[in-house]
Short mmCIF file of C-alpha atoms and ligand atoms in Angstrom, two decimals:
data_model
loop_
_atom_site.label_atom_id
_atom_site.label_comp_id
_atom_site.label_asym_id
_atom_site.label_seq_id
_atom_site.Cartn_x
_atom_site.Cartn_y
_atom_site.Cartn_z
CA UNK A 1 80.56 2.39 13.11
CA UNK A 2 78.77 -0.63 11.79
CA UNK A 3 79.08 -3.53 13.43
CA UNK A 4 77.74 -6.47 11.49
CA UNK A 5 76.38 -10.22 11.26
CA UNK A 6 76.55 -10.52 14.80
CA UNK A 7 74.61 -12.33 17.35
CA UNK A 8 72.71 -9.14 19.17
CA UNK A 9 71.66 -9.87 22.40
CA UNK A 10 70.06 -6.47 23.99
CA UNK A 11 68.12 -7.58 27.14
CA UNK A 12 66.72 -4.03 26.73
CA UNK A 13 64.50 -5.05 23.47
CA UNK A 14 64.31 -8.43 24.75
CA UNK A 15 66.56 -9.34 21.07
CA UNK A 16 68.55 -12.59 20.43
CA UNK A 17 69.02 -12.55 16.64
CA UNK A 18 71.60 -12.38 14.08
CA UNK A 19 71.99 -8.48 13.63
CA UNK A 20 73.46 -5.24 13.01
CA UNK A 21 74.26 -2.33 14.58
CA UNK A 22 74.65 1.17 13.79
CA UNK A 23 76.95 3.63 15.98
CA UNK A 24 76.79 7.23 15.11
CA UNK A 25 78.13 10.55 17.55
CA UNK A 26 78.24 8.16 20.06
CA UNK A 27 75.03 6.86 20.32
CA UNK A 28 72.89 3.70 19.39
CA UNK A 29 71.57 4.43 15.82
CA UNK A 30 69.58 1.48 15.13
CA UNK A 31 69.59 -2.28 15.76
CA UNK A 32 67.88 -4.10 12.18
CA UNK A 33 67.92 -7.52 11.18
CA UNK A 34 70.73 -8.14 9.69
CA UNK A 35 71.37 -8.63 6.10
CA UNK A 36 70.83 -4.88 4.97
CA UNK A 37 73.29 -2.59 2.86
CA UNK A 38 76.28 -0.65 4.69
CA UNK A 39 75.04 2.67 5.87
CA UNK A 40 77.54 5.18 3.47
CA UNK A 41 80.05 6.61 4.87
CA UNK A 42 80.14 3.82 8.51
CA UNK A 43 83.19 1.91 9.44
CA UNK A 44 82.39 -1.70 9.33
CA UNK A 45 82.90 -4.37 12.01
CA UNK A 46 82.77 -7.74 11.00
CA UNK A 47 81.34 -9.46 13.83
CA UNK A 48 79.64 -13.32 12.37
CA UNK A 49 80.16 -15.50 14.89
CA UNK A 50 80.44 -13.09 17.64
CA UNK A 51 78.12 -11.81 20.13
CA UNK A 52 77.50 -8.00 20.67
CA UNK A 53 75.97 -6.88 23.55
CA UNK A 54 75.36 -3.39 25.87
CA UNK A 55 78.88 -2.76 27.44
CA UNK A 56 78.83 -4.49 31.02
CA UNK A 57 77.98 -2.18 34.00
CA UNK A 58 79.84 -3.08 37.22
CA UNK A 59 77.95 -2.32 40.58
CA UNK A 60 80.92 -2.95 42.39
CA UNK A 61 84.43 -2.30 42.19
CA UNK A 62 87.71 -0.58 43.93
CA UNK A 63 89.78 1.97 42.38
CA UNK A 64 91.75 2.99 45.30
CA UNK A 65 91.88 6.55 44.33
CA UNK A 66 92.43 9.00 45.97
CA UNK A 67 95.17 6.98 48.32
CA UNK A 68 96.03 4.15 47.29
CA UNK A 69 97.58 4.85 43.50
CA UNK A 70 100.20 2.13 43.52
CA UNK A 71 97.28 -0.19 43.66
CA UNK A 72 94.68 0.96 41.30
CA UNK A 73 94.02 4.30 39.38
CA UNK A 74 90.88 5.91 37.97
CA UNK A 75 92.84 5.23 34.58
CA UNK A 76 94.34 1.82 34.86
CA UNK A 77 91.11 0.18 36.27
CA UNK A 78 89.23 2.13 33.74
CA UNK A 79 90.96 0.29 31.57
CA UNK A 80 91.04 -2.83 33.09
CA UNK A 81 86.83 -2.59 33.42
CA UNK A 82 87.09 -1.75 29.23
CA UNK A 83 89.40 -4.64 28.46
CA UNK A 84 87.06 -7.27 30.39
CA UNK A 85 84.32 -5.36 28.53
CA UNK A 86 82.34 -3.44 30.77
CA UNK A 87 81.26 0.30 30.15
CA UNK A 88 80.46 1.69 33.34
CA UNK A 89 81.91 0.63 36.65
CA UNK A 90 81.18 2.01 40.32
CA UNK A 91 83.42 3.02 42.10
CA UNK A 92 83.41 2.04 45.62
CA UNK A 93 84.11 5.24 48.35
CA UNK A 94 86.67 2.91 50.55
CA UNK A 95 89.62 5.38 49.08
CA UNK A 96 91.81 7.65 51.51
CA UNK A 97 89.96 9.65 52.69
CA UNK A 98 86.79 7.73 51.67
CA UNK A 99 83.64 9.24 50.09
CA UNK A 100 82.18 11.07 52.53
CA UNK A 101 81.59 14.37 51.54
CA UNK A 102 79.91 15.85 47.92
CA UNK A 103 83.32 17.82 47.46
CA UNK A 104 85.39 14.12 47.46
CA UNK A 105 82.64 12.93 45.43
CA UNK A 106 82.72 15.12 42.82
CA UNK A 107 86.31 15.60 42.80
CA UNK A 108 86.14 11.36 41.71
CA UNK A 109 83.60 12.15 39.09
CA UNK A 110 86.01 15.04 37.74
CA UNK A 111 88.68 12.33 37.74
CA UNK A 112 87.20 9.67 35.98
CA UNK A 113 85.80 12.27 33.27
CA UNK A 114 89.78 13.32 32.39
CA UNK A 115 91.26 9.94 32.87
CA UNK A 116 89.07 6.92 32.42
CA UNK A 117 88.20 5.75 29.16
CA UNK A 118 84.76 4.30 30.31
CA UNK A 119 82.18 5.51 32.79
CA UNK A 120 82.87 5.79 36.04
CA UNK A 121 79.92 6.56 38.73
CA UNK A 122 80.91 7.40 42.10
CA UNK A 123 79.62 5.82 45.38
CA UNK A 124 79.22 8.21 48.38
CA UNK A 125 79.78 6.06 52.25
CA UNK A 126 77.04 5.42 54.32
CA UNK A 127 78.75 6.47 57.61
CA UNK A 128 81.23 9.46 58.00
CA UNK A 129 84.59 7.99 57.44
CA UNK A 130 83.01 4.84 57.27
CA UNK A 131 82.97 4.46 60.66
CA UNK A 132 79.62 3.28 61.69
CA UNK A 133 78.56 6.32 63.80
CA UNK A 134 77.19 8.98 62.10
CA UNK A 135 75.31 9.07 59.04
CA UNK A 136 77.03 10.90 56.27
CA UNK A 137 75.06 13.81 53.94
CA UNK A 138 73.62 11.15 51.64
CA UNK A 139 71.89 14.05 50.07
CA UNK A 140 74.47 15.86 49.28
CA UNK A 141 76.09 12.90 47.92
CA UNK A 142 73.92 12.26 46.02
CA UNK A 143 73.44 15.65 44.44
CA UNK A 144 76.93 15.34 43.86
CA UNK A 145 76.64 12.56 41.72
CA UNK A 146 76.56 9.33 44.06
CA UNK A 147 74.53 6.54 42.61
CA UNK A 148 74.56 4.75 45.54
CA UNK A 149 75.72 4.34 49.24
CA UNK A 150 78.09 2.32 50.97
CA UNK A 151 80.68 1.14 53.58
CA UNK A 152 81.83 -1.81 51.38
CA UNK A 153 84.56 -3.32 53.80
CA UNK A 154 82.43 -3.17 56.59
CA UNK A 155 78.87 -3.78 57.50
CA UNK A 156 76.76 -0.63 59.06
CA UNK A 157 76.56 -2.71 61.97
CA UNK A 158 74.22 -0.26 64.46
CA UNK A 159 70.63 -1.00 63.28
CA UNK A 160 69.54 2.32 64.11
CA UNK A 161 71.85 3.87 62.01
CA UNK A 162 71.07 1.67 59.23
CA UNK A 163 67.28 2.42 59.69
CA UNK A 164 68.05 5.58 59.54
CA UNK A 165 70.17 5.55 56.07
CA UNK A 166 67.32 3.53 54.76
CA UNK A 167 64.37 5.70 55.38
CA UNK A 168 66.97 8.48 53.80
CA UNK A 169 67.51 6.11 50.69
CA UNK A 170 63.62 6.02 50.91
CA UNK A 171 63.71 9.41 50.13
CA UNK A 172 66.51 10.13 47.58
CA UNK A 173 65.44 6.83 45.71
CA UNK A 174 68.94 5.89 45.69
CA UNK A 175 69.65 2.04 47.11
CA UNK A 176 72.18 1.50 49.96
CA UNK A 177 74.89 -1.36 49.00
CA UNK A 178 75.15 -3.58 52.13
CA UNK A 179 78.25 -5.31 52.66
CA UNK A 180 76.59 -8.05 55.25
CA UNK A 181 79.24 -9.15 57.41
CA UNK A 182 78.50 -9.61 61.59
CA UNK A 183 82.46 -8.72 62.55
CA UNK A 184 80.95 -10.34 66.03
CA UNK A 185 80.07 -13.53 64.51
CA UNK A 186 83.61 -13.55 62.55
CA UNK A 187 85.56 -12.89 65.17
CA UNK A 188 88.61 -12.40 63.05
CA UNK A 189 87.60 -15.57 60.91
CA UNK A 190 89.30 -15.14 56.90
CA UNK A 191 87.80 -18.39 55.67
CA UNK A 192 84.19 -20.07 55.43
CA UNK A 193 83.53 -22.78 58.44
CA UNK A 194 84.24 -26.29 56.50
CA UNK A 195 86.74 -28.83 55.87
CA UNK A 196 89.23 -26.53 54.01
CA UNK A 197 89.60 -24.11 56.99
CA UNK A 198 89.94 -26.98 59.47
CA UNK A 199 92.36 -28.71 57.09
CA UNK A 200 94.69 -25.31 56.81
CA UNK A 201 93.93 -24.40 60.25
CA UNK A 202 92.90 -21.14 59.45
CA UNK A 203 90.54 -19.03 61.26
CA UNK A 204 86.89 -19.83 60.21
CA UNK A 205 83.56 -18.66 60.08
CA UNK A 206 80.09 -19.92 59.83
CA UNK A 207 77.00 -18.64 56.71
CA UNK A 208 75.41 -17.06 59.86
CA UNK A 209 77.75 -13.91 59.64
CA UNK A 210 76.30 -12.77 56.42
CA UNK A 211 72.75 -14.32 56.93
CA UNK A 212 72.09 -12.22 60.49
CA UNK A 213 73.13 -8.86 58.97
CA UNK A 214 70.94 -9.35 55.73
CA UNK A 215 67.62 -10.88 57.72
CA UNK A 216 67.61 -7.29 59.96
CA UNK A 217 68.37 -5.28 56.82
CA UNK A 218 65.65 -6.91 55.14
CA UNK A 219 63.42 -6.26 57.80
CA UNK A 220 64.46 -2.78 57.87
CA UNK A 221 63.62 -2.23 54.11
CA UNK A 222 60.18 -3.18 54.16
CA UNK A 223 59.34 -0.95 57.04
CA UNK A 224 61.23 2.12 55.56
CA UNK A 225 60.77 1.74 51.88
CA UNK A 226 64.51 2.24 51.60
CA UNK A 227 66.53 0.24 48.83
CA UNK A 228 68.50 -2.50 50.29
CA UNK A 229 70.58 -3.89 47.62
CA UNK A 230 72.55 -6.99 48.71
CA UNK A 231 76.44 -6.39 47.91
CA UNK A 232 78.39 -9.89 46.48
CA UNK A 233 75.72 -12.55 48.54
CA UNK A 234 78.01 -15.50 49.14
CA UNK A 235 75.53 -18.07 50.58
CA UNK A 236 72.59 -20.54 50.22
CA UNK A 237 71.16 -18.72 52.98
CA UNK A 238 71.21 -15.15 51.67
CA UNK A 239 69.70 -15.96 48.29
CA UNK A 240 66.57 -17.55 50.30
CA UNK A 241 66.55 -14.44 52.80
CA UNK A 242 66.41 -12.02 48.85
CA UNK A 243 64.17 -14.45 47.52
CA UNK A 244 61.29 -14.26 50.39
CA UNK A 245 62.07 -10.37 50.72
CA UNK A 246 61.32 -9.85 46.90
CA UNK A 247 58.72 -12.28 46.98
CA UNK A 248 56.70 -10.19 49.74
CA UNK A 249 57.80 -7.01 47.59
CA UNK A 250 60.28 -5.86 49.83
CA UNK A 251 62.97 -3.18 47.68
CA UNK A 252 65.73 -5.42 47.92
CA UNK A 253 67.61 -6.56 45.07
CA UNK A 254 71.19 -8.44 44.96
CA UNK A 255 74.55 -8.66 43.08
CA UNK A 256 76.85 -12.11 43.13
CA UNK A 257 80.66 -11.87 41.94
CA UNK A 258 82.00 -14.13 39.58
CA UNK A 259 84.01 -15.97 41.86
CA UNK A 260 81.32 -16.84 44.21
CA UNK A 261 79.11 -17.60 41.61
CA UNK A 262 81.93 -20.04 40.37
CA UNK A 263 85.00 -21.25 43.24
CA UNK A 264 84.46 -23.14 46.11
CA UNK A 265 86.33 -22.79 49.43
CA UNK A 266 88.05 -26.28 48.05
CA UNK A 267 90.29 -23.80 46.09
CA UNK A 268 91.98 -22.90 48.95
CA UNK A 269 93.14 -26.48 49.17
CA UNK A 270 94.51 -25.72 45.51
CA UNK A 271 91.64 -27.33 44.00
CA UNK A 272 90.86 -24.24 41.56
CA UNK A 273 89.40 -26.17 38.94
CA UNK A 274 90.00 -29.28 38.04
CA UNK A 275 86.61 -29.96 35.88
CA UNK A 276 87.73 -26.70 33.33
CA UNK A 277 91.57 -28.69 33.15
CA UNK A 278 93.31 -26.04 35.27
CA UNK A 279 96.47 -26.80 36.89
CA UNK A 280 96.01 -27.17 40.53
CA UNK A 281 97.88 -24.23 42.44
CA UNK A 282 99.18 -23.83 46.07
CA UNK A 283 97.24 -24.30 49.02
CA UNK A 284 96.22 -21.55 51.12
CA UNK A 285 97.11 -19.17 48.36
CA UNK A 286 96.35 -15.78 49.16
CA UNK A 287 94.76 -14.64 46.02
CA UNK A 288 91.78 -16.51 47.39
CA UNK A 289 91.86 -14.69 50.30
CA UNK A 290 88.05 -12.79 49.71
CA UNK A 291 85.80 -10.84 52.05
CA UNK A 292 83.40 -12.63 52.20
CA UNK A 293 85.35 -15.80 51.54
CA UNK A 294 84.20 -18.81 49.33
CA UNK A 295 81.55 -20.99 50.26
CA UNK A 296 80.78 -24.43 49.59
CA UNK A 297 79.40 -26.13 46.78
CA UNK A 298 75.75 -26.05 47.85
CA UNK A 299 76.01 -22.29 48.31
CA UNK A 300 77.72 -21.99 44.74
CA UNK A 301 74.36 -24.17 43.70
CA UNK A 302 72.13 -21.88 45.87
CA UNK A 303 73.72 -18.64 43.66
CA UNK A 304 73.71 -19.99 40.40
CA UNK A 305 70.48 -20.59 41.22
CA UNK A 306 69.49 -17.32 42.34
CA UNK A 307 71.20 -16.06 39.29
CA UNK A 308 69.04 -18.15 36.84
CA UNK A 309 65.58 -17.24 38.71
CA UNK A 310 66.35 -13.62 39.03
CA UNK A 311 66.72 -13.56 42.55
CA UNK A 312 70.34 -12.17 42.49
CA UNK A 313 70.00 -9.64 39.00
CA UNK A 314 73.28 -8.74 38.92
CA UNK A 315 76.31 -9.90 38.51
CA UNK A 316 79.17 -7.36 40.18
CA UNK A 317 83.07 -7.85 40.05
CA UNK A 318 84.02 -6.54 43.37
CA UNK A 319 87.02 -5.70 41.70
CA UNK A 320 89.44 -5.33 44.22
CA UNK A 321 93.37 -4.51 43.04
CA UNK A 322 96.10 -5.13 45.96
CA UNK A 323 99.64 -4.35 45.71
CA UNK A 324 101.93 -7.62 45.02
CA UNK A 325 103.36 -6.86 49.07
CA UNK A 326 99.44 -6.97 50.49
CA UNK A 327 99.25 -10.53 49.73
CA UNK A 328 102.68 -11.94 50.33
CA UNK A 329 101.85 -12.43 54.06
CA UNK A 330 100.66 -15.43 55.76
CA UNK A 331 96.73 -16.00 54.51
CA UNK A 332 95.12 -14.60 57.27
CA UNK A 333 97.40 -11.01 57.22
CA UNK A 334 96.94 -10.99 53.44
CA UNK A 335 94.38 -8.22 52.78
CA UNK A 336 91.68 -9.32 51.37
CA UNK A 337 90.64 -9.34 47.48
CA UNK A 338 90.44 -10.20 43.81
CA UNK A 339 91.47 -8.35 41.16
CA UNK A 340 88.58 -9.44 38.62
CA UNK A 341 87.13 -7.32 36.32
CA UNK A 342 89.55 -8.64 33.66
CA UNK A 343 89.17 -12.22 33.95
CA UNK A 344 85.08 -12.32 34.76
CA UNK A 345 83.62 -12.42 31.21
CA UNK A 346 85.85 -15.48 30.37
CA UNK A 347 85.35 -16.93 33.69
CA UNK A 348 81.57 -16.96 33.66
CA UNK A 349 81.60 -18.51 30.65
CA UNK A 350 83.94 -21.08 31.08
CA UNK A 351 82.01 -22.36 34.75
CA UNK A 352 78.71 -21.25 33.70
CA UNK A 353 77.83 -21.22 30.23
CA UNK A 354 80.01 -23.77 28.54
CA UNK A 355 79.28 -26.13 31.75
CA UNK A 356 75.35 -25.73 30.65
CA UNK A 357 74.78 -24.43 33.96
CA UNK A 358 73.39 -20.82 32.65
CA UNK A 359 72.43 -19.26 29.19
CA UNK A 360 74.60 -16.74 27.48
CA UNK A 361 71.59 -14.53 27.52
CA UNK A 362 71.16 -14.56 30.77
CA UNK A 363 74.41 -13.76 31.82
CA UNK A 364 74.71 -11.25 29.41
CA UNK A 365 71.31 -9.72 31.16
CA UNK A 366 73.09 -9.80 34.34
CA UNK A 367 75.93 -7.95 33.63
CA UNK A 368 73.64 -5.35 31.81
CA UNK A 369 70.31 -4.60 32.70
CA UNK A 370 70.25 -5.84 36.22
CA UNK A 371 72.73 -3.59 37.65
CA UNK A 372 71.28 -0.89 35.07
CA UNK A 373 67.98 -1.41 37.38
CA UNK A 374 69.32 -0.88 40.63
CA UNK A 375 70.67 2.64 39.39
CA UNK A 376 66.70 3.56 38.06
CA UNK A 377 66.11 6.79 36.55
CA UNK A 378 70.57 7.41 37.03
CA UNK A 379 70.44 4.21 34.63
CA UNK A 380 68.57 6.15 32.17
CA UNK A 381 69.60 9.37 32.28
CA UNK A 382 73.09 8.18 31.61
CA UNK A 383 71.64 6.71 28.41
CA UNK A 384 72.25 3.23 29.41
CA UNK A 385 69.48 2.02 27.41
CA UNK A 386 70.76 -0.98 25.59
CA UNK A 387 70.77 -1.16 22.02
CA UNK A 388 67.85 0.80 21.47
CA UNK A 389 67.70 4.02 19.29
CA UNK A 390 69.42 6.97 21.34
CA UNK A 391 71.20 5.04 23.85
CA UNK A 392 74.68 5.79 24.54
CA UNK A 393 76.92 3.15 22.47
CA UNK A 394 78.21 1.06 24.54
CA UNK A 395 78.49 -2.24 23.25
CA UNK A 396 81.01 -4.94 23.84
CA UNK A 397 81.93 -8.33 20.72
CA UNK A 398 82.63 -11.27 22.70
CA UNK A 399 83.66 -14.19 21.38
CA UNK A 400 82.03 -16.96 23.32
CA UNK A 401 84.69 -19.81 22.24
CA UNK A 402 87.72 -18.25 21.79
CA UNK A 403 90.43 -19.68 24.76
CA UNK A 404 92.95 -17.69 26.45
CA UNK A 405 95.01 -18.44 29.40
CA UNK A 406 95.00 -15.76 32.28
CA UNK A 407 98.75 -13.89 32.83
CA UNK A 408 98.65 -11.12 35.63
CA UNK A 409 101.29 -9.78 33.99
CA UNK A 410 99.29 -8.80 31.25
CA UNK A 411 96.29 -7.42 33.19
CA UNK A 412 95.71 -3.21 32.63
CA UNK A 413 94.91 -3.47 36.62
CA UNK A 414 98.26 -2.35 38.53
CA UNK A 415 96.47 -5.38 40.95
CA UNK A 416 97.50 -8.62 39.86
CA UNK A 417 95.87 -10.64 42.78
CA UNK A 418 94.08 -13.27 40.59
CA UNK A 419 93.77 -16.82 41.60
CA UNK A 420 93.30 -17.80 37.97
CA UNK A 421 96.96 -17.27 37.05
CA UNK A 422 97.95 -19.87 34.27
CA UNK A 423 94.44 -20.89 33.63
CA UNK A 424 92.68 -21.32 30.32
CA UNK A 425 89.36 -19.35 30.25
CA UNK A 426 86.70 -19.73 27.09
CA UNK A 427 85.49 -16.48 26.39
CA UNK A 428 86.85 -13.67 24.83
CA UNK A 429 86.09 -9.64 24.70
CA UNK A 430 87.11 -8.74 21.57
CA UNK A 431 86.04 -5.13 21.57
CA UNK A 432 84.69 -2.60 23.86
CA UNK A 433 83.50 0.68 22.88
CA UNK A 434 82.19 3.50 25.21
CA UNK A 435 79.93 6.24 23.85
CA UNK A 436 80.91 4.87 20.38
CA UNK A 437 84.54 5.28 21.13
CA UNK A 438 87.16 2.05 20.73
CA UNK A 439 88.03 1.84 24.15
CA UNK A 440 89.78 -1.82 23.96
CA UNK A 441 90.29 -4.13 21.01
CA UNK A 442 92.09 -7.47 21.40
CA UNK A 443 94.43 -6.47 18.26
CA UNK A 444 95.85 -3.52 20.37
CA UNK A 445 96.74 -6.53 23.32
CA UNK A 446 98.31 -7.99 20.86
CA UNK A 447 100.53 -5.32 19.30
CA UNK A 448 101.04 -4.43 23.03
CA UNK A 449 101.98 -6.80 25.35
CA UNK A 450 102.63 -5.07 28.69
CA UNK A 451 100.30 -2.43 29.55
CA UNK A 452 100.84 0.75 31.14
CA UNK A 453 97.86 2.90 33.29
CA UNK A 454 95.73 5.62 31.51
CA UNK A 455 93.66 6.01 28.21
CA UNK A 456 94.35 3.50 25.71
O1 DOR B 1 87.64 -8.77 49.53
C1 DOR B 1 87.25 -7.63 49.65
N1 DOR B 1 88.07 -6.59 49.36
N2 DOR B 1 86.03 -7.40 50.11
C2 DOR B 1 85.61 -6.16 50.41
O2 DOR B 1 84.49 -5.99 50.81
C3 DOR B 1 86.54 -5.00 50.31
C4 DOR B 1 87.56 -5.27 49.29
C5 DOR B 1 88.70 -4.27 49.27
O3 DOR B 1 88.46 -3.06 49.38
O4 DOR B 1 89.83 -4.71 49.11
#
């Protein structure tokens, strides 16, 4: 495969030029400047005008199995990740029964290798059964293939423990994704503390819950050596809390999602987006019901931010598919979620990039070779090297203009939980491929309008 005339940006080689790429037994050939003859024999992608990248690697995402099938497969968010262009997801270990043990582990990786078209890495827990009490065999998960650890839906809330799991990361050199949420603080809250909340009446609460959990952990890192790496930091307050940490060389790094990186808690008011020309939608809609919710404006500000300095160096879906009955409850019973690994190219783009608020460059950086530097040496001995000689070829054509508007109907996910529903986005994956294989191609959409789970 030769893809052609492109605009290559590979954070890897530090390359933003017009040029092309060869694909051959599924692996990077070459990247020259382009202009050269057609290797004999290649398949050639026109691709002037478009961008082609490394295929996106997701830090952070649900797949619900084993346990939770009608909601998300190996195979249909697989496909989902491929379709919103992204080569290599991780899987969070909040399944039933959750991640706990190297058997359940590798019987995820087994899955993923027979049904997904892209990637799939699995995360072992932190806790047994998540629960928060004992720590889990974090070695064996990891020699079965865990790339990292965590209770994503719940904090490790007992310090000890958490010192504990963060000398052991210390030691296995894998990084332990906090979620960093103080249940005490909440209280039950579903909604940030501000005007929205007070307006619906819903139950709120205050920056603090995420801020306490990540100033300890923090703490803890620097003492044990263990990898704290911040999962979806939602406030003004945790991006200054990573930026000290990494400033005194503490191993703490930090992922955003695209919807706290671009929605305020005024959505909930049905204020989605008036500034992109989206239709306002229903207030206290439970699509936007998010753990941890959405913040204000400043703390949007304080992430962008982040994101631009290289405080926060990745950018992670948290990807999280419910079924249509989880959310059609009153706001603060809906469970909690977006289903986003579709929509987050096209979203970035339309409240980042084409606002001037953050280079295409840079977001393509932090959807690549951030999160590729949290997973180290599993990065590269997975081959995700870029575009450079003997990398695996995964590379994604986005169009950075073209305009679609967002249909769950559509989605690959079985989870159609998307607040953007009817709105236009500007940005496009056109193609995805995944060790050199054509794992999603905007022609197929076309010639297929409702999708089905598995392998394309
Ligand atoms: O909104 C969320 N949903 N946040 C989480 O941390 C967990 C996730 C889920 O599993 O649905």
């Amino acid at each position: 495969m030769y893809i052609t005339g492109g605009r290559v940006i590979d954070p890897w080689q530090g390359l933003d030029a017009v040029a092309d790429v060869l694909l051959q037994d599924g692996l990077v050939r070459w990247t020259r400047s382009a202009g050269g003859d057609a290797p004999a024999g290649a398949r050639t992608v026109d691709a002037r005008g478009m961008i082609v990248a490394p295929g996106f690697i997701d830090l952070h995402c649900h797949l619900r199995e084993p346990g939770q099938e009608h909601k998300e497969t190996i195979a249909s968010g697989g496909l989902a990740a491929a379709r919103g262009g992204f080569t290599t997801v991780c899987a969070m270990p909040n399944t039933e029964p959750a991640i706990d043990t190297p058997e359940r582990a590798a019987d995820v990786a087994r899955r993923a290798r027979e049904t997904a078209p892209i990637r799939v890495l699995p995360i072992g827990t932190i806790t047994v059964g998540r629960a928060g009490r004992q720590l889990a065999d974090m070695t064996a998960l990891a020699g079965a293939g865990c790339v990292l650890f965590s209770d994503d839906g719940a904090a490790v809330i007992d310090p000890a423990l958490m010192r504990r799991a963060l000398s052991e990361s210390a030691q296995l050199g894998i990084p332990l994704s906090q979620h960093s949420e103080d249940p005490q603080i909440l209280g039950g809250a579903v909604a940030h503390e501000g005007e929205a909340a007070a307006q619906l009446g819903l139950p709120a609460g205050p920056a603090s819950a995420e801020t306490r959990i990540i100033e300890r952990d923090v703490a803890l890192a620097a003492e044990t050596g263990g990898r704290l790496h911040v999962a979806h930091a939602s406030t003004a307050g945790a991006v200054e809390l990573i930026r000290a940490a990494r400033e005194g060389g503490a191993p703490v790094t930090a992922e955003a999602t695209p919807h706290h990186l671009t929605l305020t808690d005024r959505a909930l008011l049905g204020e989605r987006g008036p500034q992109y020309g989206w239709p306002s939608g229903p207030a206290a809609d439970t699509s936007l019901r998010v753990n941890p919710p959405l913040r204000a404006q400043q703390d949007v500000d304080a992430l962008v931010q982040g994101l631009t300095d290289g405080v926060i160096t990745a950018i992670a879906t948290d990807h999280a598919p419910h079924a249509a009955e989880d959310k059609a409850r009153g706001f603060a019973e809906a469970a909690p979620g977006i289903s986003a690994i579709e929509t987050a190219f096209g979203l970035l783009m339309t409240a980042l990039v084409h606002t001037g608020r953050l280079d295409v460059s840079t977001l393509i950086t932090r959807l690549t070779l951030g999160p590729a530097d949290v997973l180290g040496a599993r990065a590269e001995a997975e081959g995700l090297r870029g575009l450079t000689p003997g990398a695996s070829a995964d590379v994604v054509i986005l169009d950075p203009n073209r305009a679609w508007t967002v249909r769950a109907d559509r989605f690959a996910s079985r989870g159609r939980n998307t607040p953007l529903e009817g709105c236009t986005l500007r940005g496009m994956v056109i193609e995805t491929f995944a060790a050199g294989r054509r794992v999603h191609s905007v022609m197929d959409d076309a010639a297929a309008p409702t999708r089905g789970a598995g392998r394309p």
